[in-house]
XYZ file of C-alpha atoms in Angstrom:
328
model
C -7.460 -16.993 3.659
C -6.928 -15.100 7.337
C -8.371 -11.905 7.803
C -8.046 -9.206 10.121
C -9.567 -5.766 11.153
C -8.787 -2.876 9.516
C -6.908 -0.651 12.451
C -9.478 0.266 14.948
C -12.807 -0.644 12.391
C -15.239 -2.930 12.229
C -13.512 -3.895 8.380
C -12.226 -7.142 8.322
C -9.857 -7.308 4.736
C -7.796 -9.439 3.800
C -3.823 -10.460 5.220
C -2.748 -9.621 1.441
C -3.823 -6.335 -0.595
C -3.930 -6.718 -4.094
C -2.338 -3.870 -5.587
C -3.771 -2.540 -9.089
C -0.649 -0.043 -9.759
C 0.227 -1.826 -13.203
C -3.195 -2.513 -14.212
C -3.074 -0.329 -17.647
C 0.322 0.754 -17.800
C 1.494 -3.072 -17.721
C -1.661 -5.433 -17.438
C -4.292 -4.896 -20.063
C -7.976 -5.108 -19.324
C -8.330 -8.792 -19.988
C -5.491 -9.760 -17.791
C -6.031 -6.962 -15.178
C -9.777 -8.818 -14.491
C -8.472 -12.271 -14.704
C -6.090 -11.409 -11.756
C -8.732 -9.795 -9.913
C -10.902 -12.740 -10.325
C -8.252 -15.022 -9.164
C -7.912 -12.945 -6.112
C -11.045 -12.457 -5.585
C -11.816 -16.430 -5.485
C -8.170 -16.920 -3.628
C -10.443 -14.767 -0.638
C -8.123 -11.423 -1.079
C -10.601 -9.173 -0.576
C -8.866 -5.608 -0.268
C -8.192 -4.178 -3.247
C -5.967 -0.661 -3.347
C -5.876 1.728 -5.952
C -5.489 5.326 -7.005
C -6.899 8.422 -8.891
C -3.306 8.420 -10.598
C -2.303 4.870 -11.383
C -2.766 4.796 -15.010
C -0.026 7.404 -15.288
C 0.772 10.149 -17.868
C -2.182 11.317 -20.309
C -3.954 8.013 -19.023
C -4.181 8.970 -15.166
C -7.464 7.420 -13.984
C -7.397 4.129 -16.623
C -6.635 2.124 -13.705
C -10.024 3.179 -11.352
C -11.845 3.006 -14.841
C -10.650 -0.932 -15.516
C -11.527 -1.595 -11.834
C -14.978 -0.500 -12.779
C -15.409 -2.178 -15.546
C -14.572 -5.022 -13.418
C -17.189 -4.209 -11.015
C -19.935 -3.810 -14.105
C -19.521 -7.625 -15.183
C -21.696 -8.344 -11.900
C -21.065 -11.482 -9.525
C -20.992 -9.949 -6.251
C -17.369 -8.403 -7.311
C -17.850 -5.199 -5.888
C -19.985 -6.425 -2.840
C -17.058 -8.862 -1.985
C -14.358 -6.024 -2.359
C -12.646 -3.900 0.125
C -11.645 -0.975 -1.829
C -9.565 1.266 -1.264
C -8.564 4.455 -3.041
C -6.567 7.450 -3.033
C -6.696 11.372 -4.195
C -3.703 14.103 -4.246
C -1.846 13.962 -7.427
C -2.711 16.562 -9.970
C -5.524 14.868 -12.347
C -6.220 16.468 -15.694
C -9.307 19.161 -15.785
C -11.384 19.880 -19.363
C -9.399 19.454 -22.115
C -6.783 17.537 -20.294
C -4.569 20.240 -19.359
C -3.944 20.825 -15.515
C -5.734 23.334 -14.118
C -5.753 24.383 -10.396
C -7.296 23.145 -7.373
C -6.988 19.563 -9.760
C -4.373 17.984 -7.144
C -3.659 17.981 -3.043
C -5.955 18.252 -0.896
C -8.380 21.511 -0.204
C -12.267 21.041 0.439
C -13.012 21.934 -3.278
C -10.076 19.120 -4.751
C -11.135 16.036 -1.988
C -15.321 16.660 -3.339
C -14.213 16.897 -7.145
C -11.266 14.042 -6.686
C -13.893 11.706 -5.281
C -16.927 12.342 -7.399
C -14.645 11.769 -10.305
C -13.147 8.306 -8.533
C -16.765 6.869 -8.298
C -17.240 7.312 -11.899
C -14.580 5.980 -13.062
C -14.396 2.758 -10.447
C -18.705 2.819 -11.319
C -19.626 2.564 -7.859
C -21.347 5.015 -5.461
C -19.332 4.361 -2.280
C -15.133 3.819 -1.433
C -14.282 1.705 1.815
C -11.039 3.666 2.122
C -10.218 7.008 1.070
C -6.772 7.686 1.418
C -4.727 10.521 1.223
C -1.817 9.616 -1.149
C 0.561 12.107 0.574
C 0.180 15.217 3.321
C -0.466 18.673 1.952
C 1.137 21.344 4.133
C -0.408 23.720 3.070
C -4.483 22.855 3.286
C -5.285 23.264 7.237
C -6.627 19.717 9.394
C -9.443 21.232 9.904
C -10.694 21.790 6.354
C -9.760 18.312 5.034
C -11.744 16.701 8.134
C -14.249 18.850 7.452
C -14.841 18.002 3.689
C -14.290 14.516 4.471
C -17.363 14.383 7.172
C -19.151 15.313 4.476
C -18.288 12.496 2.218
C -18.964 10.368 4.985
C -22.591 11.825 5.648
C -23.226 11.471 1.791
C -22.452 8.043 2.142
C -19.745 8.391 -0.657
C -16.647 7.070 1.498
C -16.795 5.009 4.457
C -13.195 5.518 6.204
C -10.553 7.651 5.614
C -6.479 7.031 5.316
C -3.258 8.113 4.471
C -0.111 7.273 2.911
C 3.546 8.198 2.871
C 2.818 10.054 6.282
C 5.517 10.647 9.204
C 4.294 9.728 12.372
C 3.917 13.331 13.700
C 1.461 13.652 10.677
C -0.634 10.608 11.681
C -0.626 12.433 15.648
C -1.527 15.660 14.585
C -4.084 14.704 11.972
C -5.745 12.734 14.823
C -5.561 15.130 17.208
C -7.597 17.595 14.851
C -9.910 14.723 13.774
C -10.636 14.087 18.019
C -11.451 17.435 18.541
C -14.057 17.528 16.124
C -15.360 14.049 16.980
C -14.153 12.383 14.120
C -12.773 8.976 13.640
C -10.100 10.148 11.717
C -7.735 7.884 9.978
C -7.571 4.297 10.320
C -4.613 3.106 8.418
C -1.568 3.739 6.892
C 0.089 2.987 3.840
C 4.030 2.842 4.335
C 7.393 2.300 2.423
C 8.035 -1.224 4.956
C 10.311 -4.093 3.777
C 13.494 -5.917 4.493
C 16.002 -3.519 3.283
C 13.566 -0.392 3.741
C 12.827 -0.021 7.628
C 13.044 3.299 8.709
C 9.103 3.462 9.526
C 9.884 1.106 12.776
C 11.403 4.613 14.150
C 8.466 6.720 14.090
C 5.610 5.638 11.758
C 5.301 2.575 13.185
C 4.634 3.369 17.072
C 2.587 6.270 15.935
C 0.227 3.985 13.606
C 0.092 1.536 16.563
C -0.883 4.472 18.897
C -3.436 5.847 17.360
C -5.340 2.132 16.224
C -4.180 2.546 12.489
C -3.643 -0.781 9.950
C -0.204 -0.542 8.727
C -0.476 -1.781 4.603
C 3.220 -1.725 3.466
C 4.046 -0.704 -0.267
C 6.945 -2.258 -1.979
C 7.310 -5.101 0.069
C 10.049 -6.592 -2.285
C 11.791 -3.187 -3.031
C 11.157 -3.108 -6.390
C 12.660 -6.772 -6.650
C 16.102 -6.488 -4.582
C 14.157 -8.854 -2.031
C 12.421 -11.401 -4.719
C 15.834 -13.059 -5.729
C 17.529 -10.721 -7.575
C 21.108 -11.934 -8.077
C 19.487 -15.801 -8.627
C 17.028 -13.972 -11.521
C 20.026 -12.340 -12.961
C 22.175 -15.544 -13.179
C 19.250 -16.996 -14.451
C 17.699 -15.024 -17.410
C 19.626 -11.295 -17.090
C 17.591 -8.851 -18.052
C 15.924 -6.618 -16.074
C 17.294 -8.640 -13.076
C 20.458 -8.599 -14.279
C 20.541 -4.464 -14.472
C 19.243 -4.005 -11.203
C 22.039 -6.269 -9.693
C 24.529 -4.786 -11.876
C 23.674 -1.585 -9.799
C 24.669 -2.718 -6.488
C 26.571 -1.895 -4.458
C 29.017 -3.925 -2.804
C 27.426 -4.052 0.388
C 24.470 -4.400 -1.170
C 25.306 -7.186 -2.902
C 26.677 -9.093 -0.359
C 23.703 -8.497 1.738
C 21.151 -9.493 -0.364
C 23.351 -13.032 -1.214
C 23.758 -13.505 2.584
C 19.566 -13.634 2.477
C 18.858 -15.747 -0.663
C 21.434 -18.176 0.763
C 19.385 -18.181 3.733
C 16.286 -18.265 1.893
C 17.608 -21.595 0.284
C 18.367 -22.882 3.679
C 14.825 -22.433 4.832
C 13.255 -23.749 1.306
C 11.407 -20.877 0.829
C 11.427 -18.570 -2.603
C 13.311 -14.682 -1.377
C 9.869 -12.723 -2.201
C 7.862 -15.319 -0.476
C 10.265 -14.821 2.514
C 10.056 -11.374 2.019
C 6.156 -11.130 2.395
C 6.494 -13.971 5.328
C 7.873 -11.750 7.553
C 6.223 -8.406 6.854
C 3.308 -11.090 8.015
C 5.089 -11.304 11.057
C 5.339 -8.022 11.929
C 2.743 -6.894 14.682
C 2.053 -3.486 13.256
C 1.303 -4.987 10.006
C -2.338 -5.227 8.522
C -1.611 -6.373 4.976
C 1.347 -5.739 2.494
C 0.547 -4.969 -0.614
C 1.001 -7.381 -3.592
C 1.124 -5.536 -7.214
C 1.037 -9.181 -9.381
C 1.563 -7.685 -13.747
C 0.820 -11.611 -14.000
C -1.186 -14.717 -12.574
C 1.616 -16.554 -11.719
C 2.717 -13.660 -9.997
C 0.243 -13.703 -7.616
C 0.442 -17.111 -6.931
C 3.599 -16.618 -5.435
C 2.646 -14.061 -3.153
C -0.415 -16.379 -1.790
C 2.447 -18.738 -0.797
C 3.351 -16.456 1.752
C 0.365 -16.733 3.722
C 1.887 -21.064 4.636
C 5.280 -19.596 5.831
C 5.615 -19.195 9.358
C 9.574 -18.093 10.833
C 10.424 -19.228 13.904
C 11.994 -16.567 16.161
C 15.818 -17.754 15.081
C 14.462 -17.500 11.243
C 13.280 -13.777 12.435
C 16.365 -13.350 14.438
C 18.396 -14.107 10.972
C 16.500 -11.699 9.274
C 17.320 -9.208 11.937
C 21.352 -10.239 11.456
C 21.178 -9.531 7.585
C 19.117 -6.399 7.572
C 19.189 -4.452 10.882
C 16.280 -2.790 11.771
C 15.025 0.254 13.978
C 13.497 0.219 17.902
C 11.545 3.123 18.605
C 12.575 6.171 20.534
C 15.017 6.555 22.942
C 15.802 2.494 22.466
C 17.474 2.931 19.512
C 19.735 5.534 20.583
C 20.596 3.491 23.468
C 24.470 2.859 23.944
């Protein structure tokens, strides 16, 4: 396994995240741990997770299967990067929502996180993350209540997700003028077909010494095969291509063509070149299955040579920063 610093840290993680969204709603326990042990042993070492994931009346059952993970022992939480993240609205006593449960004010980031640690049954989070910007909760009170975490030794680093790039300057910005490190990475919406982040978020991120840890790097499976899988066994696959577009369609069969030229698997491909990507730390991977994450390990032996990258480009045109893709 390669590994890599974590933006501008001393954190070296993993060059694949292993997401834990469908631990719960689609993984039970049993499965949920043997994937994590199978990561875990495959040297993935960053794990990402959220107060949320769990979803509906069972927000938080995806922290609390994580830490029941962590309680069988082995080194498992020692060994683990994790990385968590608070602004969705969690339930208060007797599961109704109550206020000051969500975003991100002083009093929500010290209850959000004390509640996190209990469920994940640890005392400290490598990554805190801010799931989304609140506009409404000034920089310098969420700085503020996350120095404290820090001097309480409850998180280690802080970072956000689904930011625009003048969030990521103006939340560092605040964070310098207090003397605080700030953020140090970035989760984004980054993939083949989604690519909007090389405008802004992207340069920004790189700027200011962030990791960049894509979400969705198949697009919900449009980039792991989708009009093969549909052929193949309909289905789910076989709604999702039914949906397409035209364009779409023809776009995506241009790149499993290719995909079959270069003897690769589409969502291997897929991962391969987020991989390639200078801005990028590590995507993340959200196996429901083993065998799922198998596949995405296989990504890590692919390496595209600039006309393979070039190819890429062809099929699904992507974004230079400001003013060079305005240029005429």
């Amino acid at each position: 396994m390669e590994y890599t610093s974590l933006g501008r840290t001393g954190l070296s993680v993993s060059r694949l995240c292993l997401g834990t969204m469908n631990f719960g709603p689609l993984t039970d326990e049993a499965d949920s741990h043997a994937i994590m042990d199978s990561a875990l042993q495959e040297g993935i070492n960053f794990f990402d997770t959220a107060n949320v994931y769990g979803w509906g009346e069972n927000k938080g059952r995806t922290e609390e299967i994580i830490g029941s993970w962590f309680a069988k022992g082995g080194g498992r939480r020692e060994q683990t990067v994790l990385a968590t993240k608070l602004y969705g609205a969690m339930p208060g006593p007797g599961g109704e929502e109550w206020p000051n449960r969500g975003k991100l004010s002083a009093l929500n980031i010290r209850r959000a996180c004390d509640a996190s640690l209990k469920r994940l049954g640890t005392d400290y989070i490598d990554v805190y993350q801010m799931h989304h910007v609140d506009r409404a909760t000034p920089w310098d009170e969420v700085w503020q209540a996350m120095e404290v975490l820090v001097a309480q030794g409850k998180i280690l680093y802080t970072g956000s997700s689904n930011f625009a790039g003048w969030h990521i300057a103006t939340a560092q910005a605040a964070a310098e003028r207090r003397g605080y490190l700030g953020l140090v990475a970035e989760q984004s919406l980054y993939n083949l077909l989604a690519r909007t982040v090389e405008l802004e978020v992207l340069p920004s991120a790189q700027h200011h010494g962030l990791g960049v840890i894509p979400w969705s790097p198949l697009q919900g499976g449009l980039l792991g095969g989708v009009l093969r899988k549909a052929g193949e066994k309909g289905g789910r696959s076989a709604d999702r291509a039914e949906k397409l577009t035209a364009a779409q369609r023809d776009q995506l069969q241009a790149y499993e063509d290719f995909c079959d030229k270069l003897g690769h698997e589409p969502g291997t491909v897929a991962l391969a070149w987020l991989l390639h990507q200078p801005a990028v730390t590590a995507p993340i991977v959200g196996p429901r299955t083993a065998g799922q994450l198998t596949t995405a390990l296989a990504a890590l032996e692919v390496t595209l040579d600039a006309d393979a990258l070039a190819r890429l480009d062809e099929i699904f045109p992507g974004h230079r920063t400001a003013p060079e893709d305005y240029a005429w």
